[in-house]
Structures are given as C-alpha cells and as structure tokens.
C-alpha cells in the first residue's frame, strides 16, 4: 500500500506550510510522496486539491491543510485501519486548538462530538441530508476519489467547505466504504482564516 500526503496551500503561509510538511515527513510510517500544491492565483481549495489528485499515483492520499499538523502516528493508524477494514476512506480524530470540535454527528437522534462514533446508517443519512462532520484530514483511496469526479467547485466563497463535503457525497454515491478510527492523530487549529463544518448549536 502506498500513500501520498497532499497539502494544498496559498502564498503567505510559508511558516505554517513548513510545519505541515515537517509533520508529514516525521511519520512513523513514512509517506511515499509528499505533494504540495500552491494556489498562486487563489482559484480555491477545490482547485488545488484537484490539481494534486490528478498527479497522485499512490494507492491512497492523505489530505493535510497547510495550517494543521499530523501527529507522528497518523499514517500508521490510518493505513492499518484501511488494510484491516478495506475502507475507501478512513477518518481519525483530532486535537482541537483554539476552540471545540466544530463538527457533530447524531447518535440515536442526539447530536454529539463525532469522535468515537462508528460510521453507520444513521451517520450516513445525516451526512447526506444535514451536513458534514468528517474533516478533510482523512485517508482516501485515490482511484475511488478520481472515479467519483474529484472535488466539486463551491457555489461561492461563503460555501468554501463544500469542496470536501461534495466529494464525500460523491464517494458515498459510488458505494465507497467509510470507517472512523477512534484515535486522535492530528491537530486542528481554529482561527479566523479557516472554516469548519456546521457547529453543534447550529444543528440542534
């Protein structure tokens, strides 16, 4: 099994990008490729991710935003889960810095922090009908992502998070298998320049 860590970036983030690349390079399971795509023209994250996706020849791609960092066990945990379950998409937990987890998933009709909640029919229904709770820092099977059509262009800057959510829906429509692994393997920094999913209070 081969893995590319793909990092979309924009100009002016050299410091945080260096930290992201360093975290990818320091994995206990080293990546086969680290690919950085800098969006100099500010086309949008969907564009940078699709440019990366078109270049990837490894079995899986591990996405990483340039303002987040991977813990050393991220690829090892995700790869082991993919091999054990045959998952097309593996999403681990995260350590949130600067706030609380902005995402929520239902458990018996009650919304809660998605960490530790297995992906099942209730979570799939919620993902399809009410919004995203799976961060883009996940491991996905490359051929499935490409066959699903890649990341769709958001309707506007206001809906920038739609690019990764849209691909998740496309992959589900193609029959992809999603698996959550209850291990926190990366750090997510909440700040004014990034966008999370729908907040818990907004969804209840």
Short mmCIF file of C-alpha atoms in Angstrom, two decimals:
data_model
loop_
_atom_site.label_atom_id
_atom_site.label_comp_id
_atom_site.label_asym_id
_atom_site.label_seq_id
_atom_site.Cartn_x
_atom_site.Cartn_y
_atom_site.Cartn_z
CA UNK A 1 0.00 0.00 0.00
CA UNK A 2 1.40 3.39 -1.00
CA UNK A 3 0.40 6.80 0.34
CA UNK A 4 0.83 10.41 -0.77
CA UNK A 5 0.40 13.22 1.72
CA UNK A 6 -1.14 16.08 -0.28
CA UNK A 7 -1.02 19.62 1.08
CA UNK A 8 -2.85 22.46 -0.72
CA UNK A 9 -1.55 25.91 0.17
CA UNK A 10 -1.70 29.58 -0.74
CA UNK A 11 1.01 32.28 -0.79
CA UNK A 12 1.88 33.87 2.54
CA UNK A 13 1.70 30.70 4.59
CA UNK A 14 5.29 29.55 4.34
CA UNK A 15 5.73 29.19 8.11
CA UNK A 16 2.63 27.07 8.72
CA UNK A 17 3.24 25.13 5.49
CA UNK A 18 6.74 24.24 6.67
CA UNK A 19 5.26 22.90 9.91
CA UNK A 20 2.70 20.84 7.99
CA UNK A 21 5.37 19.38 5.68
CA UNK A 22 7.63 18.63 8.65
CA UNK A 23 4.80 16.75 10.39
CA UNK A 24 4.22 14.69 7.24
CA UNK A 25 7.92 13.86 6.96
CA UNK A 26 8.19 12.75 10.60
CA UNK A 27 5.63 9.94 10.41
CA UNK A 28 6.32 6.55 11.99
CA UNK A 29 5.01 5.19 8.70
CA UNK A 30 6.80 7.49 6.22
CA UNK A 31 4.74 8.73 3.27
CA UNK A 32 5.79 7.51 -0.15
CA UNK A 33 5.28 11.03 -1.53
CA UNK A 34 4.70 14.48 -0.04
CA UNK A 35 2.97 16.70 -2.59
CA UNK A 36 2.45 20.44 -2.09
CA UNK A 37 0.25 22.44 -4.47
CA UNK A 38 0.41 26.22 -4.02
CA UNK A 39 -2.60 28.09 -5.41
CA UNK A 40 -0.82 31.27 -6.53
CA UNK A 41 -3.89 32.59 -8.37
CA UNK A 42 -6.28 31.89 -5.49
CA UNK A 43 -8.56 29.63 -7.51
CA UNK A 44 -9.71 27.94 -4.31
CA UNK A 45 -9.00 24.86 -2.23
CA UNK A 46 -11.08 22.64 -4.52
CA UNK A 47 -8.82 23.59 -7.44
CA UNK A 48 -5.60 22.90 -5.52
CA UNK A 49 -6.92 19.56 -4.28
CA UNK A 50 -7.96 18.51 -7.79
CA UNK A 51 -4.56 19.53 -9.19
CA UNK A 52 -2.97 17.34 -6.53
CA UNK A 53 -5.39 14.47 -7.14
CA UNK A 54 -4.56 14.46 -10.84
CA UNK A 55 -0.87 13.92 -10.02
CA UNK A 56 -1.21 11.19 -7.40
CA UNK A 57 -0.22 7.67 -8.42
CA UNK A 58 -0.18 6.06 -4.96
CA UNK A 59 -2.98 3.81 -3.71
CA UNK A 60 -4.17 6.31 -1.12
CA UNK A 61 -3.96 10.04 -0.48
CA UNK A 62 -3.78 11.58 2.97
CA UNK A 63 -5.01 15.18 2.88
CA UNK A 64 -3.49 17.82 5.13
CA UNK A 65 -4.30 21.54 5.23
CA UNK A 66 -1.29 23.84 5.44
CA UNK A 67 -2.34 25.25 8.83
CA UNK A 68 -2.75 21.86 10.54
CA UNK A 69 -0.20 19.23 11.57
CA UNK A 70 -0.15 15.46 11.73
CA UNK A 71 0.86 13.61 14.86
CA UNK A 72 3.62 11.04 14.18
CA UNK A 73 1.21 8.07 14.18
CA UNK A 74 -1.33 9.47 11.69
CA UNK A 75 -0.37 7.48 8.61
CA UNK A 76 0.37 4.34 10.60
CA UNK A 77 -3.07 4.37 12.24
CA UNK A 78 -4.93 5.22 9.02
CA UNK A 79 -3.06 2.65 6.93
CA UNK A 80 -3.63 -0.11 9.48
CA UNK A 81 -7.35 0.69 9.58
CA UNK A 82 -7.62 0.73 5.78
CA UNK A 83 -5.85 -2.62 5.49
CA UNK A 84 -7.92 -4.24 8.24
CA UNK A 85 -11.30 -2.97 7.03
CA UNK A 86 -10.90 -2.43 3.29
CA UNK A 87 -12.07 1.16 3.77
CA UNK A 88 -12.07 3.60 0.88
CA UNK A 89 -11.99 6.47 3.38
CA UNK A 90 -10.58 6.48 6.90
CA UNK A 91 -11.11 9.45 9.20
CA UNK A 92 -9.41 9.61 12.61
CA UNK A 93 -9.98 12.02 15.48
CA UNK A 94 -8.28 15.35 16.02
CA UNK A 95 -6.96 17.53 18.80
CA UNK A 96 -8.66 20.93 18.53
CA UNK A 97 -6.63 24.03 19.34
CA UNK A 98 -8.36 27.38 19.86
CA UNK A 99 -11.90 26.11 20.44
CA UNK A 100 -14.06 22.99 20.46
CA UNK A 101 -14.69 20.49 17.72
CA UNK A 102 -16.99 22.39 15.31
CA UNK A 103 -18.49 19.19 13.90
CA UNK A 104 -21.26 16.94 15.19
CA UNK A 105 -22.86 13.63 14.26
CA UNK A 106 -26.07 12.01 15.53
CA UNK A 107 -26.24 9.03 17.89
CA UNK A 108 -29.81 7.78 18.32
CA UNK A 109 -31.07 11.16 17.16
CA UNK A 110 -28.90 13.20 19.55
CA UNK A 111 -26.02 15.27 18.19
CA UNK A 112 -22.64 14.77 19.80
CA UNK A 113 -18.91 15.08 19.21
CA UNK A 114 -18.15 12.68 16.33
CA UNK A 115 -15.02 11.25 17.98
CA UNK A 116 -15.51 7.58 18.75
CA UNK A 117 -18.82 7.27 16.88
CA UNK A 118 -18.60 4.49 14.24
CA UNK A 119 -19.79 5.39 10.76
CA UNK A 120 -23.11 3.65 10.21
CA UNK A 121 -26.51 4.17 8.54
CA UNK A 122 -27.52 6.99 10.90
CA UNK A 123 -24.28 8.86 10.27
CA UNK A 124 -24.54 8.33 6.52
CA UNK A 125 -28.11 9.67 6.49
CA UNK A 126 -27.05 12.73 8.47
CA UNK A 127 -24.05 13.31 6.19
CA UNK A 128 -26.28 13.17 3.14
CA UNK A 129 -29.12 15.31 4.47
CA UNK A 130 -27.88 17.68 7.18
CA UNK A 131 -24.21 18.40 6.68
CA UNK A 132 -20.64 17.29 7.07
CA UNK A 133 -18.90 16.01 10.19
CA UNK A 134 -15.85 14.41 8.54
CA UNK A 135 -12.75 16.65 8.37
CA UNK A 136 -10.75 16.75 5.16
CA UNK A 137 -7.71 15.44 7.04
CA UNK A 138 -8.53 11.88 6.11
CA UNK A 139 -7.09 9.00 4.11
CA UNK A 140 -8.93 8.15 0.89
CA UNK A 141 -8.44 5.62 -1.85
CA UNK A 142 -7.12 7.55 -4.83
CA UNK A 143 -8.91 5.67 -7.59
CA UNK A 144 -12.26 5.99 -5.83
CA UNK A 145 -11.83 9.76 -5.37
CA UNK A 146 -10.87 10.19 -9.03
CA UNK A 147 -13.69 7.95 -10.28
CA UNK A 148 -16.15 9.98 -8.18
CA UNK A 149 -15.13 13.14 -10.04
CA UNK A 150 -12.85 14.81 -7.50
CA UNK A 151 -13.70 17.92 -5.50
CA UNK A 152 -16.63 19.99 -6.82
CA UNK A 153 -16.36 23.75 -7.10
CA UNK A 154 -18.21 25.51 -4.25
CA UNK A 155 -21.15 27.75 -5.15
CA UNK A 156 -19.31 30.74 -3.67
CA UNK A 157 -16.61 31.69 -1.17
CA UNK A 158 -19.30 31.59 1.52
CA UNK A 159 -19.63 27.86 0.93
CA UNK A 160 -15.90 27.10 0.69
CA UNK A 161 -16.25 23.96 2.83
CA UNK A 162 -18.46 22.39 0.16
CA UNK A 163 -15.47 21.16 -1.82
CA UNK A 164 -14.54 18.34 0.55
CA UNK A 165 -18.14 17.68 1.61
CA UNK A 166 -19.14 17.37 -2.04
CA UNK A 167 -16.51 14.72 -2.70
CA UNK A 168 -17.65 12.73 0.33
CA UNK A 169 -21.18 12.64 -1.08
CA UNK A 170 -19.88 11.65 -4.50
CA UNK A 171 -17.87 8.82 -2.96
CA UNK A 172 -20.88 7.57 -0.99
CA UNK A 173 -22.94 7.60 -4.18
CA UNK A 174 -20.22 5.45 -5.77
CA UNK A 175 -20.54 2.91 -2.94
CA UNK A 176 -17.38 3.85 -1.02
CA UNK A 177 -16.84 2.41 2.44
CA UNK A 178 -16.21 4.96 5.22
CA UNK A 179 -14.56 3.97 8.52
CA UNK A 180 -13.87 6.08 11.60
CA UNK A 181 -10.88 5.14 13.75
CA UNK A 182 -11.17 6.45 17.34
CA UNK A 183 -7.60 7.70 17.66
CA UNK A 184 -6.62 11.38 17.68
CA UNK A 185 -3.86 11.63 15.10
CA UNK A 186 -3.69 15.30 14.06
CA UNK A 187 -4.01 18.86 15.33
CA UNK A 188 -6.66 21.26 14.01
CA UNK A 189 -6.15 24.95 14.69
CA UNK A 190 -9.30 27.09 14.81
CA UNK A 191 -8.64 30.64 13.63
CA UNK A 192 -10.23 33.34 11.53
CA UNK A 193 -8.87 32.02 8.26
CA UNK A 194 -10.24 28.50 8.26
CA UNK A 195 -13.71 27.00 8.02
CA UNK A 196 -15.13 24.09 9.96
CA UNK A 197 -18.30 22.16 9.43
CA UNK A 198 -21.65 23.14 10.87
CA UNK A 199 -21.49 23.73 14.59
CA UNK A 200 -23.38 21.66 17.12
CA UNK A 201 -25.53 24.58 18.24
CA UNK A 202 -26.46 25.37 14.64
CA UNK A 203 -27.66 21.84 14.00
CA UNK A 204 -29.81 21.20 17.05
#
